[in-house]
XYZ file of C-alpha atoms in Angstrom:
711
model
C -39.172 9.993 7.174
C -42.825 11.714 6.840
C -42.762 14.867 4.371
C -44.680 16.527 7.229
C -41.742 16.638 8.687
C -39.783 17.598 6.025
C -41.289 20.805 5.589
C -40.999 21.461 9.379
C -37.624 21.061 8.673
C -36.964 23.290 6.010
C -38.658 26.375 8.004
C -34.706 27.299 8.961
C -36.883 29.316 11.731
C -38.343 26.983 13.308
C -37.012 26.572 17.771
C -35.042 23.347 18.141
C -37.393 23.160 21.434
C -40.278 22.082 18.401
C -38.261 20.309 16.547
C -37.188 18.388 19.007
C -40.861 17.902 20.783
C -41.714 16.637 16.915
C -39.281 14.082 16.256
C -38.587 13.300 19.857
C -38.801 9.205 19.375
C -36.606 8.996 16.193
C -33.829 11.628 17.636
C -30.201 10.047 18.363
C -29.753 8.719 21.555
C -26.294 10.721 22.278
C -25.998 9.598 26.076
C -25.172 6.686 25.191
C -22.416 7.825 22.711
C -18.180 6.290 23.876
C -16.023 8.722 22.146
C -14.215 10.937 24.201
C -11.141 12.972 22.909
C -9.435 15.535 24.568
C -8.210 19.289 23.636
C -3.545 19.584 23.235
C -4.144 22.911 21.477
C -0.598 23.738 22.750
C 1.385 20.365 20.730
C 3.890 22.164 18.667
C 6.987 20.361 18.845
C 7.380 17.011 18.449
C 10.216 17.722 19.940
C 9.988 18.599 23.226
C 6.400 16.565 23.581
C 5.925 13.091 23.509
C 2.658 10.619 23.017
C 1.081 9.229 26.467
C 0.747 5.752 26.243
C -2.397 4.798 25.088
C -3.526 2.438 27.550
C -7.053 0.136 26.850
C -7.477 -0.259 30.921
C -6.121 2.281 33.443
C -4.766 -0.426 35.779
C -2.566 -1.214 32.608
C -1.527 1.847 31.930
C 2.388 2.806 31.801
C 4.218 5.852 30.463
C 6.538 6.547 27.191
C 9.806 7.901 27.571
C 11.124 11.064 25.509
C 12.973 10.294 22.929
C 17.250 10.691 22.673
C 16.936 12.690 19.685
C 18.623 16.644 19.809
C 19.496 17.246 16.315
C 16.177 17.665 14.470
C 14.217 19.954 11.974
C 10.781 21.288 13.182
C 7.518 19.213 12.450
C 5.504 21.550 10.846
C 2.205 19.425 10.889
C 2.238 16.902 13.107
C 1.238 17.410 16.805
C 2.318 15.544 19.359
C -0.535 14.087 22.067
C 1.329 15.197 25.532
C 2.089 12.639 28.285
C -0.215 12.391 30.998
C -3.451 13.967 28.501
C -6.505 12.246 29.691
C -9.340 12.220 27.042
C -12.533 14.147 27.844
C -15.880 13.265 27.852
C -17.642 15.074 24.174
C -14.424 17.166 24.537
C -15.757 20.409 21.267
C -12.980 21.075 19.385
C -12.744 25.192 19.633
C -13.283 25.993 16.115
C -16.466 23.535 15.989
C -17.849 25.470 19.504
C -17.210 29.039 17.488
C -18.507 27.273 13.510
C -21.923 25.788 15.423
C -22.936 29.097 16.947
C -23.172 30.689 13.070
C -25.228 27.764 11.808
C -28.891 27.052 11.468
C -29.462 23.863 14.158
C -32.362 21.619 12.927
C -31.678 19.082 16.139
C -29.709 18.340 19.351
C -26.457 17.774 17.448
C -27.674 17.823 13.727
C -27.067 21.176 11.353
C -27.230 22.815 8.020
C -24.025 23.695 5.567
C -24.531 26.566 2.701
C -21.992 27.307 1.060
C -19.900 29.634 2.986
C -20.612 27.259 5.746
C -19.246 24.676 3.888
C -16.430 26.597 2.986
C -15.586 27.508 5.953
C -15.208 23.752 7.198
C -14.035 21.924 4.020
C -10.667 25.374 4.535
C -10.342 24.620 8.410
C -10.524 20.856 8.306
C -7.631 20.414 5.210
C -5.716 23.839 6.187
C -2.411 23.912 8.197
C -4.299 25.096 11.370
C -5.485 22.172 11.615
C -2.127 19.485 11.777
C -3.045 16.164 12.070
C -3.091 13.428 15.682
C 0.458 11.487 16.718
C -1.665 10.089 19.215
C -4.441 7.455 18.066
C -2.310 4.165 17.782
C -2.518 1.870 19.578
C -6.308 2.859 18.938
C -6.515 2.435 15.243
C -5.522 -0.923 15.622
C -9.427 -1.720 16.907
C -8.512 -3.086 19.678
C -11.483 -5.756 19.417
C -10.116 -8.881 21.953
C -8.173 -9.366 24.920
C -4.814 -10.114 23.288
C -4.877 -7.371 20.933
C -5.512 -5.193 23.896
C -3.017 -6.350 26.153
C -0.620 -6.596 23.204
C -0.753 -3.212 21.897
C -0.178 -1.954 25.867
C 3.762 -1.457 25.823
C 2.960 -1.181 29.283
C 1.771 -4.489 30.312
C 4.265 -6.806 31.132
C 3.303 -11.213 31.065
C 5.973 -13.112 32.091
C 3.480 -16.423 30.041
C 3.985 -15.060 26.778
C 0.668 -15.329 24.811
C -0.911 -17.818 27.535
C -3.161 -15.357 30.154
C -5.970 -15.343 31.756
C -9.188 -13.074 30.443
C -10.840 -13.045 33.590
C -7.965 -10.827 35.475
C -8.343 -8.180 33.207
C -12.436 -7.770 33.513
C -12.379 -3.990 31.592
C -10.426 -4.850 28.778
C -13.860 -5.086 27.033
C -14.450 -1.654 27.989
C -13.352 0.427 24.336
C -11.306 3.237 24.995
C -10.280 6.383 23.593
C -7.455 8.903 21.990
C -6.484 12.419 23.359
C -6.713 14.132 20.200
C -5.594 17.885 19.228
C -7.215 17.659 15.545
C -10.402 18.428 14.038
C -11.925 14.728 12.575
C -14.718 14.626 10.078
C -15.974 12.357 7.498
C -18.325 12.734 4.701
C -20.702 10.701 3.813
C -22.642 9.893 0.480
C -26.232 9.248 0.932
C -27.273 8.132 -2.181
C -27.322 3.653 -3.010
C -25.830 6.417 -6.635
C -23.350 8.802 -5.162
C -22.514 9.556 -8.563
C -18.686 10.740 -10.268
C -19.555 14.225 -8.787
C -18.552 13.917 -4.693
C -17.398 15.695 -1.554
C -12.847 14.234 -1.572
C -12.492 11.942 0.193
C -16.587 11.058 0.978
C -17.662 6.892 0.889
C -21.087 6.371 0.485
C -23.297 5.668 3.425
C -24.724 2.134 2.901
C -20.546 1.061 2.539
C -20.598 3.826 6.369
C -23.152 0.984 7.671
C -22.191 -1.581 6.285
C -18.336 -1.887 7.644
C -19.698 -0.833 11.268
C -22.253 -3.834 10.834
C -19.441 -5.684 9.814
C -17.492 -4.844 12.917
C -19.543 -5.295 15.524
C -20.138 -9.109 14.221
C -16.484 -9.672 14.394
C -16.538 -7.998 17.847
C -19.441 -10.012 19.054
C -17.121 -13.398 17.887
C -13.871 -13.054 18.360
C -13.421 -13.142 22.434
C -9.405 -13.227 21.986
C -8.952 -13.203 17.835
C -5.524 -13.470 15.618
C -3.372 -9.882 16.289
C -3.212 -7.811 13.351
C -1.598 -4.864 12.684
C -2.681 -4.271 9.416
C -6.122 -3.732 9.792
C -7.305 -1.852 7.787
C -10.646 -3.459 7.193
C -12.113 -1.876 9.667
C -10.572 1.530 9.545
C -13.253 3.465 7.947
C -15.232 2.484 11.473
C -12.984 3.148 13.757
C -11.779 6.098 12.590
C -15.946 7.371 12.527
C -16.103 7.343 16.235
C -14.071 10.621 16.879
C -15.240 12.268 13.397
C -18.172 14.567 12.952
C -19.780 13.778 9.869
C -21.211 15.578 6.697
C -23.917 14.764 4.825
C -24.793 15.271 1.201
C -26.777 13.860 -1.900
C -25.914 15.047 -5.761
C -29.555 15.855 -5.884
C -29.435 17.862 -2.899
C -32.301 15.741 -1.134
C -32.775 17.401 1.860
C -35.263 14.249 3.360
C -32.644 11.790 2.320
C -30.641 13.646 4.797
C -32.124 14.126 7.315
C -33.362 9.973 7.641
C -30.075 9.096 7.530
C -28.655 11.652 10.179
C -31.156 10.938 12.371
C -30.559 6.991 11.729
C -27.187 7.209 13.001
C -25.440 6.227 16.994
C -23.016 8.888 17.584
C -22.562 11.444 20.648
C -20.291 14.030 17.335
C -21.894 16.544 15.040
C -23.788 15.780 11.872
C -23.768 18.485 9.323
C -26.476 18.624 6.315
C -25.317 20.487 3.576
C -28.330 21.985 1.819
C -28.097 24.255 -0.716
C -28.071 23.843 -4.822
C -25.432 20.983 -6.378
C -25.417 23.677 -9.320
C -22.871 25.984 -6.973
C -21.022 23.633 -6.285
C -19.038 23.939 -9.380
C -18.020 27.736 -7.475
C -15.854 25.363 -4.991
C -14.263 22.737 -7.490
C -11.546 22.627 -5.458
C -13.604 20.597 -2.556
C -15.300 18.404 -4.495
C -13.912 15.940 -7.086
C -14.997 13.813 -10.626
C -11.781 11.513 -10.392
C -10.878 12.146 -6.329
C -7.472 13.315 -5.709
C -5.799 9.804 -6.034
C -6.287 11.193 -10.228
C -3.076 13.077 -10.357
C -0.840 9.478 -10.257
C 0.274 9.108 -13.963
C -2.095 10.482 -17.041
C -3.636 6.701 -17.973
C -3.864 5.061 -20.753
C -6.907 3.886 -20.060
C -10.286 2.941 -17.890
C -10.680 -0.047 -18.788
C -10.746 -3.335 -20.720
C -13.258 -5.323 -22.113
C -16.252 -3.546 -19.668
C -13.580 -4.588 -17.072
C -16.059 -2.967 -13.872
C -13.484 -2.007 -11.282
C -15.167 -2.296 -7.540
C -12.389 0.088 -6.034
C -10.306 3.380 -7.713
C -7.259 2.063 -6.871
C -7.695 -1.483 -8.994
C -8.278 0.588 -12.112
C -5.552 2.958 -11.834
C -3.711 -0.296 -10.245
C -3.961 -1.732 -13.498
C -3.403 0.966 -16.064
C 0.232 1.735 -13.847
C 0.580 -2.066 -14.592
C 0.283 -1.381 -17.841
C 1.905 1.847 -18.795
C 5.371 0.292 -16.667
C 5.574 -3.122 -18.978
C 5.003 -1.162 -22.338
C 6.870 -2.969 -25.150
C 10.113 -3.174 -24.085
C 13.248 -5.143 -26.435
C 14.210 -8.459 -25.273
C 17.451 -8.507 -27.815
C 17.840 -6.700 -31.040
C 14.419 -8.778 -32.619
C 12.286 -10.296 -29.704
C 10.104 -7.388 -28.137
C 8.863 -8.505 -25.217
C 5.060 -6.369 -24.195
C 0.992 -6.384 -23.076
C -1.880 -6.707 -24.025
C -2.565 -2.761 -24.943
C 0.528 -3.076 -26.783
C -1.478 -5.892 -29.733
C -3.801 -3.562 -29.926
C -2.076 -0.638 -30.794
C -0.174 -2.710 -33.477
C -3.206 -4.423 -34.431
C -4.456 -0.850 -35.659
C -1.172 -0.056 -37.630
C 1.638 -1.334 -39.702
C 4.019 -2.873 -37.830
C 7.405 -5.210 -38.692
C 6.874 -7.840 -36.665
C 6.708 -11.172 -38.800
C 5.621 -13.031 -35.416
C 2.984 -11.905 -32.414
C 2.886 -14.967 -29.930
C 0.086 -13.986 -27.260
C 0.417 -16.020 -23.813
C -2.381 -16.699 -22.223
C -4.016 -19.101 -19.453
C -6.779 -19.817 -22.195
C -4.885 -22.109 -24.907
C -2.192 -25.039 -25.557
C 1.246 -25.094 -26.913
C 0.727 -24.475 -30.510
C 1.058 -27.160 -33.124
C 1.337 -25.339 -36.321
C 3.138 -21.722 -35.854
C 1.884 -18.354 -37.711
C 2.135 -14.853 -38.224
C -0.859 -14.855 -34.884
C -0.159 -17.942 -32.616
C -0.868 -18.365 -28.513
C 1.046 -19.513 -25.657
C 0.672 -21.189 -22.460
C 0.715 -18.644 -19.797
C 3.720 -19.074 -17.098
C 2.198 -21.138 -13.974
C 0.441 -23.408 -16.497
C 2.896 -25.184 -17.610
C 4.471 -28.597 -16.458
C 6.385 -31.037 -18.030
C 5.385 -34.535 -16.943
C 1.423 -33.280 -18.300
C 3.339 -32.913 -21.668
C 3.757 -35.563 -24.528
C 6.039 -36.057 -27.275
C 4.431 -34.439 -29.429
C 4.366 -31.708 -26.767
C 7.947 -31.126 -26.254
C 8.430 -31.027 -30.010
C 5.736 -28.546 -31.120
C 7.602 -26.417 -28.105
C 11.046 -26.936 -29.497
C 9.879 -25.874 -33.244
C 8.279 -22.779 -31.646
C 11.506 -22.054 -30.228
C 13.265 -22.926 -33.595
C 11.328 -20.617 -35.789
C 11.251 -17.553 -33.444
C 15.635 -18.471 -33.890
C 15.221 -18.476 -37.649
C 12.833 -15.419 -37.739
C 15.524 -13.759 -34.699
C 18.682 -15.286 -37.217
C 17.122 -13.269 -40.639
C 16.831 -9.861 -38.171
C 13.178 -10.268 -38.662
C 11.402 -9.152 -35.474
C 8.918 -11.350 -33.265
C 6.120 -9.843 -30.002
C 5.747 -11.600 -27.522
C 3.238 -10.489 -25.165
C 0.878 -10.791 -22.071
C -2.242 -9.223 -20.446
C 0.069 -7.485 -17.616
C 3.144 -7.544 -19.697
C 5.638 -9.600 -17.961
C 3.645 -12.477 -15.266
C 2.506 -14.458 -18.264
C 5.426 -14.582 -20.955
C 7.786 -15.166 -18.335
C 8.175 -19.120 -19.620
C 8.757 -18.483 -23.017
C 10.790 -15.368 -22.812
C 13.028 -17.125 -20.211
C 13.215 -20.239 -22.757
C 14.070 -17.387 -25.919
C 16.745 -16.795 -24.223
C 18.426 -20.662 -23.803
C 17.221 -21.176 -27.821
C 19.343 -17.724 -28.813
C 22.417 -18.067 -26.981
C 24.468 -20.416 -24.963
C 24.107 -20.130 -21.392
C 21.674 -22.222 -18.995
C 18.545 -21.576 -17.636
C 20.136 -19.714 -14.519
C 22.938 -17.481 -16.618
C 19.981 -16.357 -18.584
C 18.062 -15.010 -15.752
C 21.387 -13.571 -14.439
C 21.861 -12.139 -18.023
C 18.762 -10.030 -18.278
C 18.301 -8.889 -14.453
C 22.087 -7.817 -14.756
C 22.036 -6.487 -17.956
C 18.214 -5.331 -19.376
C 15.546 -3.368 -17.543
C 13.729 -5.558 -17.980
C 10.647 -7.489 -15.421
C 9.815 -10.303 -14.549
C 7.869 -12.861 -12.096
C 8.192 -16.760 -12.142
C 6.578 -19.153 -10.270
C 8.642 -22.118 -8.871
C 7.467 -24.561 -11.270
C 8.059 -22.231 -13.951
C 11.580 -22.933 -13.064
C 10.907 -26.856 -12.564
C 9.244 -27.377 -16.088
C 12.342 -24.580 -18.034
C 15.286 -26.724 -15.691
C 13.983 -30.360 -17.640
C 13.331 -28.861 -21.123
C 17.102 -27.611 -20.862
C 18.748 -30.419 -22.482
C 15.799 -31.114 -25.114
C 16.442 -26.977 -25.881
C 20.107 -27.451 -25.588
C 19.324 -30.690 -28.226
C 16.938 -28.995 -30.206
C 19.774 -26.140 -31.027
C 22.042 -28.987 -32.643
C 19.402 -30.125 -34.653
C 19.283 -28.725 -39.040
C 15.532 -27.858 -39.285
C 12.921 -28.817 -37.546
C 12.539 -31.282 -34.945
C 10.957 -34.248 -36.575
C 12.067 -36.850 -33.410
C 14.661 -36.810 -30.406
C 17.206 -39.395 -30.051
C 16.893 -39.385 -26.208
C 20.679 -40.980 -26.060
C 21.550 -37.154 -27.519
C 20.078 -35.633 -24.607
C 23.058 -34.344 -22.345
C 22.546 -33.317 -18.878
C 23.390 -28.890 -18.590
C 26.229 -28.357 -16.223
C 25.418 -26.838 -12.633
C 27.827 -24.260 -11.129
C 28.876 -24.885 -7.912
C 29.276 -20.975 -7.622
C 25.643 -19.717 -7.485
C 24.534 -19.886 -4.042
C 21.085 -18.652 -4.925
C 18.720 -21.076 -7.393
C 17.250 -23.619 -5.049
C 14.055 -24.834 -7.530
C 12.300 -25.299 -4.059
C 11.912 -22.404 -3.796
C 11.250 -18.427 -4.680
C 13.714 -17.912 -7.099
C 12.946 -14.253 -8.285
C 15.249 -11.517 -8.314
C 14.818 -7.880 -6.035
C 12.890 -5.386 -8.039
C 13.613 -2.053 -9.361
C 10.836 -0.227 -7.894
C 12.176 3.198 -9.202
C 15.513 3.978 -11.180
C 18.677 2.853 -8.392
C 16.181 1.857 -6.047
C 15.716 -1.379 -5.214
C 13.942 -3.690 -3.328
C 13.137 -7.538 -1.820
C 13.936 -9.941 1.428
C 16.621 -11.066 3.607
C 17.015 -13.474 1.237
C 17.633 -11.992 -1.289
C 20.620 -9.287 0.703
C 21.936 -13.472 2.603
C 22.521 -14.632 -1.205
C 25.744 -13.264 -2.916
C 25.435 -14.366 -6.488
C 21.854 -11.926 -6.304
C 23.905 -9.115 -5.086
C 26.861 -9.267 -7.500
C 24.373 -9.968 -10.125
C 22.524 -6.388 -9.713
C 25.320 -5.133 -9.102
C 24.213 -3.384 -5.479
C 26.297 -0.216 -4.524
C 24.643 -0.033 -0.817
C 22.399 -2.003 1.390
C 19.501 -0.848 3.674
C 18.607 -3.831 6.095
C 15.946 -3.013 8.299
C 15.462 -5.261 11.444
C 16.899 -8.312 9.266
C 20.331 -8.307 8.397
C 22.203 -10.551 6.070
C 23.983 -13.549 7.346
C 27.570 -12.300 5.840
C 27.338 -8.591 7.841
C 29.002 -8.665 10.884
C 28.609 -5.066 13.268
C 30.376 -6.416 15.895
C 33.324 -3.492 17.092
C 31.210 -1.037 15.182
C 29.596 1.614 16.462
C 26.469 2.771 15.845
C 25.975 6.608 13.781
C 22.999 6.932 15.600
C 20.819 5.780 18.584
C 17.520 6.438 20.251
C 14.759 4.749 22.337
C 11.117 3.832 21.402
C 7.993 4.367 22.826
C 8.926 0.307 24.731
C 12.181 2.366 25.817
C 14.410 0.057 23.466
C 16.920 1.090 21.722
C 16.872 1.635 17.972
C 20.584 1.542 16.739
C 21.680 2.319 12.931
C 25.190 1.286 12.108
C 26.445 2.696 8.881
C 29.129 0.147 7.706
C 32.048 -0.041 5.002
C 31.927 -3.302 2.877
C 35.511 -4.259 2.010
C 35.119 -7.978 0.719
C 36.231 -9.463 -1.919
C 33.371 -11.676 -2.415
C 31.005 -8.471 -2.816
C 33.259 -6.710 -5.855
C 30.578 -3.190 -6.349
C 28.955 -3.457 -2.761
C 30.605 -0.467 -0.630
C 28.717 -0.193 2.374
C 25.811 -1.439 3.958
C 23.359 0.829 6.306
C 21.702 -1.198 9.382
C 18.638 -0.539 11.543
C 18.765 -2.445 13.832
C 15.606 -3.118 16.623
C 12.949 -1.942 14.704
C 10.176 -3.613 14.355
C 7.467 -4.928 12.410
C 4.882 -5.261 14.875
C 2.140 -2.587 15.399
C 4.309 -0.401 18.283
C 7.708 1.093 16.090
C 7.586 3.824 14.344
C 9.312 4.804 11.822
C 8.439 8.371 11.938
C 11.225 9.144 14.074
C 13.544 8.037 11.518
C 11.335 10.272 8.478
C 11.459 13.918 10.469
C 13.841 13.890 13.999
C 17.545 11.721 13.044
C 19.584 14.315 12.272
C 19.251 14.917 8.026
C 22.996 14.291 7.257
C 21.912 10.327 8.741
C 18.571 10.436 6.640
C 20.046 10.453 3.837
C 22.595 7.380 4.939
C 18.870 5.114 4.651
C 16.581 7.598 1.784
C 18.013 6.857 -1.190
C 17.651 9.618 -4.158
C 16.733 7.453 -7.339
C 18.439 10.280 -9.933
C 21.922 9.660 -7.516
C 24.214 6.882 -9.343
C 24.667 4.527 -6.112
C 22.301 1.412 -6.851
C 20.488 0.808 -3.587
C 18.917 -2.729 -2.524
C 16.036 -2.422 0.944
C 15.374 -5.252 2.515
C 13.731 -6.058 5.849
C 12.458 -9.408 6.436
C 10.460 -10.496 3.497
C 10.225 -6.829 2.146
C 6.877 -5.832 2.103
C 6.556 -3.067 5.254
C 9.422 -1.705 6.625
C 11.767 -1.700 3.855
C 9.202 -0.765 1.533
C 7.967 2.191 3.937
C 11.843 3.522 4.076
C 11.568 3.252 -0.140
C 7.784 5.123 0.030
C 9.556 7.919 2.419
C 12.292 8.567 -0.787
C 11.003 8.347 -3.332
C 7.998 10.959 -1.379
C 11.192 13.108 -0.071
C 12.716 13.598 -3.697
C 10.706 12.250 -6.577
C 7.720 15.120 -5.299
C 5.344 12.439 -5.211
C 2.419 11.997 -2.924
C 2.230 9.304 -0.376
C -0.447 7.502 -2.265
C 1.592 7.636 -5.696
C 4.295 6.467 -4.314
C 2.651 3.702 -2.511
C 1.471 2.557 -5.751
C 4.628 3.080 -7.601
C 6.121 0.826 -4.922
C 3.050 -1.534 -4.663
C 3.325 -1.938 -8.310
C 6.969 -3.032 -9.198
C 7.381 -5.669 -5.844
C 4.921 -7.098 -8.137
C 5.081 -10.816 -7.074
C 4.033 -10.030 -3.786
C 1.355 -6.965 -1.871
C 3.217 -4.265 -0.188
C 1.481 -3.680 2.712
C 2.481 -1.836 6.068
C 1.186 -2.234 8.663
C -0.770 0.517 10.456
C 1.590 2.132 12.578
C 3.868 2.424 10.545
C 1.273 3.827 7.219
C 0.208 6.231 9.629
C 3.522 7.297 10.168
C 3.861 8.009 6.363
C 1.099 9.873 6.020
C 2.255 11.952 8.921
C 5.033 12.551 7.095
C 3.580 13.492 3.883
C 1.770 16.169 6.102
C 4.693 16.849 7.302
C 6.154 17.867 3.986
C 2.989 19.692 2.467
C 3.497 21.633 5.139
C 6.841 22.727 4.148
C 5.601 23.360 0.952
C 2.840 25.990 2.291
C 0.325 22.725 0.761
C -2.944 21.820 2.200
C -3.443 17.764 2.284
C -5.932 16.210 0.203
C -7.267 12.980 1.428
C -7.966 11.493 4.553
C -6.696 8.863 6.555
C -10.122 6.288 6.883
C -10.582 6.557 2.835
C -7.071 6.260 1.660
C -6.842 2.516 4.491
C -10.770 2.078 2.534
C -9.341 1.698 -0.547
C -6.726 -0.594 -0.148
C -8.324 -2.276 1.172
C -11.046 -2.715 -1.134
C -7.775 -3.629 -3.711
C -6.496 -6.004 -1.590
C -9.927 -7.036 -1.034
C -9.376 -8.109 -5.282
C -6.852 -10.802 -4.375
C -7.692 -12.243 -1.452
C -11.062 -13.223 -2.045
């Protein structure tokens, strides 16, 4: 944009017509917009209103039945889109109509915001008078290709399964938008270097444009792609189509903001923050230096070795990993910890006679000193070891045992405090006891609050080393040679149904206090259930093989939007093979397909039933949650339990669950995660609190966090 044009725009007394005539060639073409929205002002009760099927084509329309739930709490902070509501082209929210009338208008749908205007907008947007929509699915799935548009439309029934002819559905390439009642906003920082001081829930303009371009490119290249119900990557673009946009930058550069506004192709409003950024300090609740996610915990460190974090959640994840996996005692003389613990010890006087650093850059030490290094878990393979390596390994273990027996202390650490040191720690456990490898693992899980993760190759290696470790315990002094005739094959316990060294043998994860999370494989194993001494099991969608529901009546039932029955069973357990387990709660037919919701379980089911599957971590009952894998449905109930009983936010609960479910990435499907987002707003509304972050920003941060593990 020219400087002359900037001068003209800076004169707020200019008429709209004169600005339009000056810049007609650069104005946004609002006629090309494809966003349609609808008003839902009277939708105050989730019990009385029901979502209409958000169809991808009018020829596939089908209405949903209402939930058959009679005993439920008031659903504050959530609005159901009414049945039969039709999206309306260019619907204007009543607040926006009134709000815009008070603003300086620069061009068609481009407005200027002063301090008071921004306060009014943010107060309404985040406040209770702007409840969240529950009618945004399946739209938020993206629906980029024919397969997803058909699959996520519950009204479509296809007897041929995945086989269909695209030409039979000529309108499936038309993008349809949900009927909405919420005011949706998005905040864009137009400077390349956004700086630390930003509007809450901001994304950079470049990131926004890149996401939109990538979405369009994917859409052009994808005719009938793979179904994806965890489309966090595209939420920034998909959600933006419903949003009015707020543009700003840290230097209050109006020229930059106006140019960016004119580049955007949207029929929604664009608001430009136009007041001196020194005034931002008078409304600190709307700006942040560290973002609203900072409240997760007091963080011990921002980075290490000048590590650059490309998203806030990655930094907080690393910090929480270090915090949760700080120094713990393996036994009275062996302590395990992480790199932060070692850095702390290096600067103080301590009582450790030996420190061992487990990392991926070293080999088994030939000599042993006060500081030694040992290969990280996952890097040792028996077939790659020679006799000298075996002897050196055994002598390291014998040195640790000698120190232990003399009441001297040993510190073993790795970068994160659990994955890298597992192999050595389990070997130490065998050296210091008469237990087998399996018994050491079960003892650690049943008696100590320690976290371990071992690869399949770790257990294969340790099982092959077990006879050498047992041999070394019978020898006096250091090992100089091995008499293979004296090696004894370890005995195998026949009563264990868990340890299969061709599969993942990790145990369920302790998420918080008495709440644990795992998979249906864990639930099928009586070895695991007895070792962990679980008192209650919550099964979601997948039940253990030993659990028989025949003859039991559900304690509650309701219909999902596909008109399918979801049943909740509460079964008392009287099994001599499971002496610690007293009850099993089974939620039948709740699928991880991106269609089924968990919101009814969280706010519509009677509270005395909810308390059967939402666990208070402070209670004494040790509860194990699982679904098929333990990353979506059951993980979401764990997250909801933390939100309700520990008074944690969604992002806090998600990060705690994710970090402690360390051997797999927790990722609920979008439909379920959005239900958790609604549930947080529901809980906040009951306490009179406003929400602090937005759906698009939350999903975008999670996508950037996950990208570090998949790229």
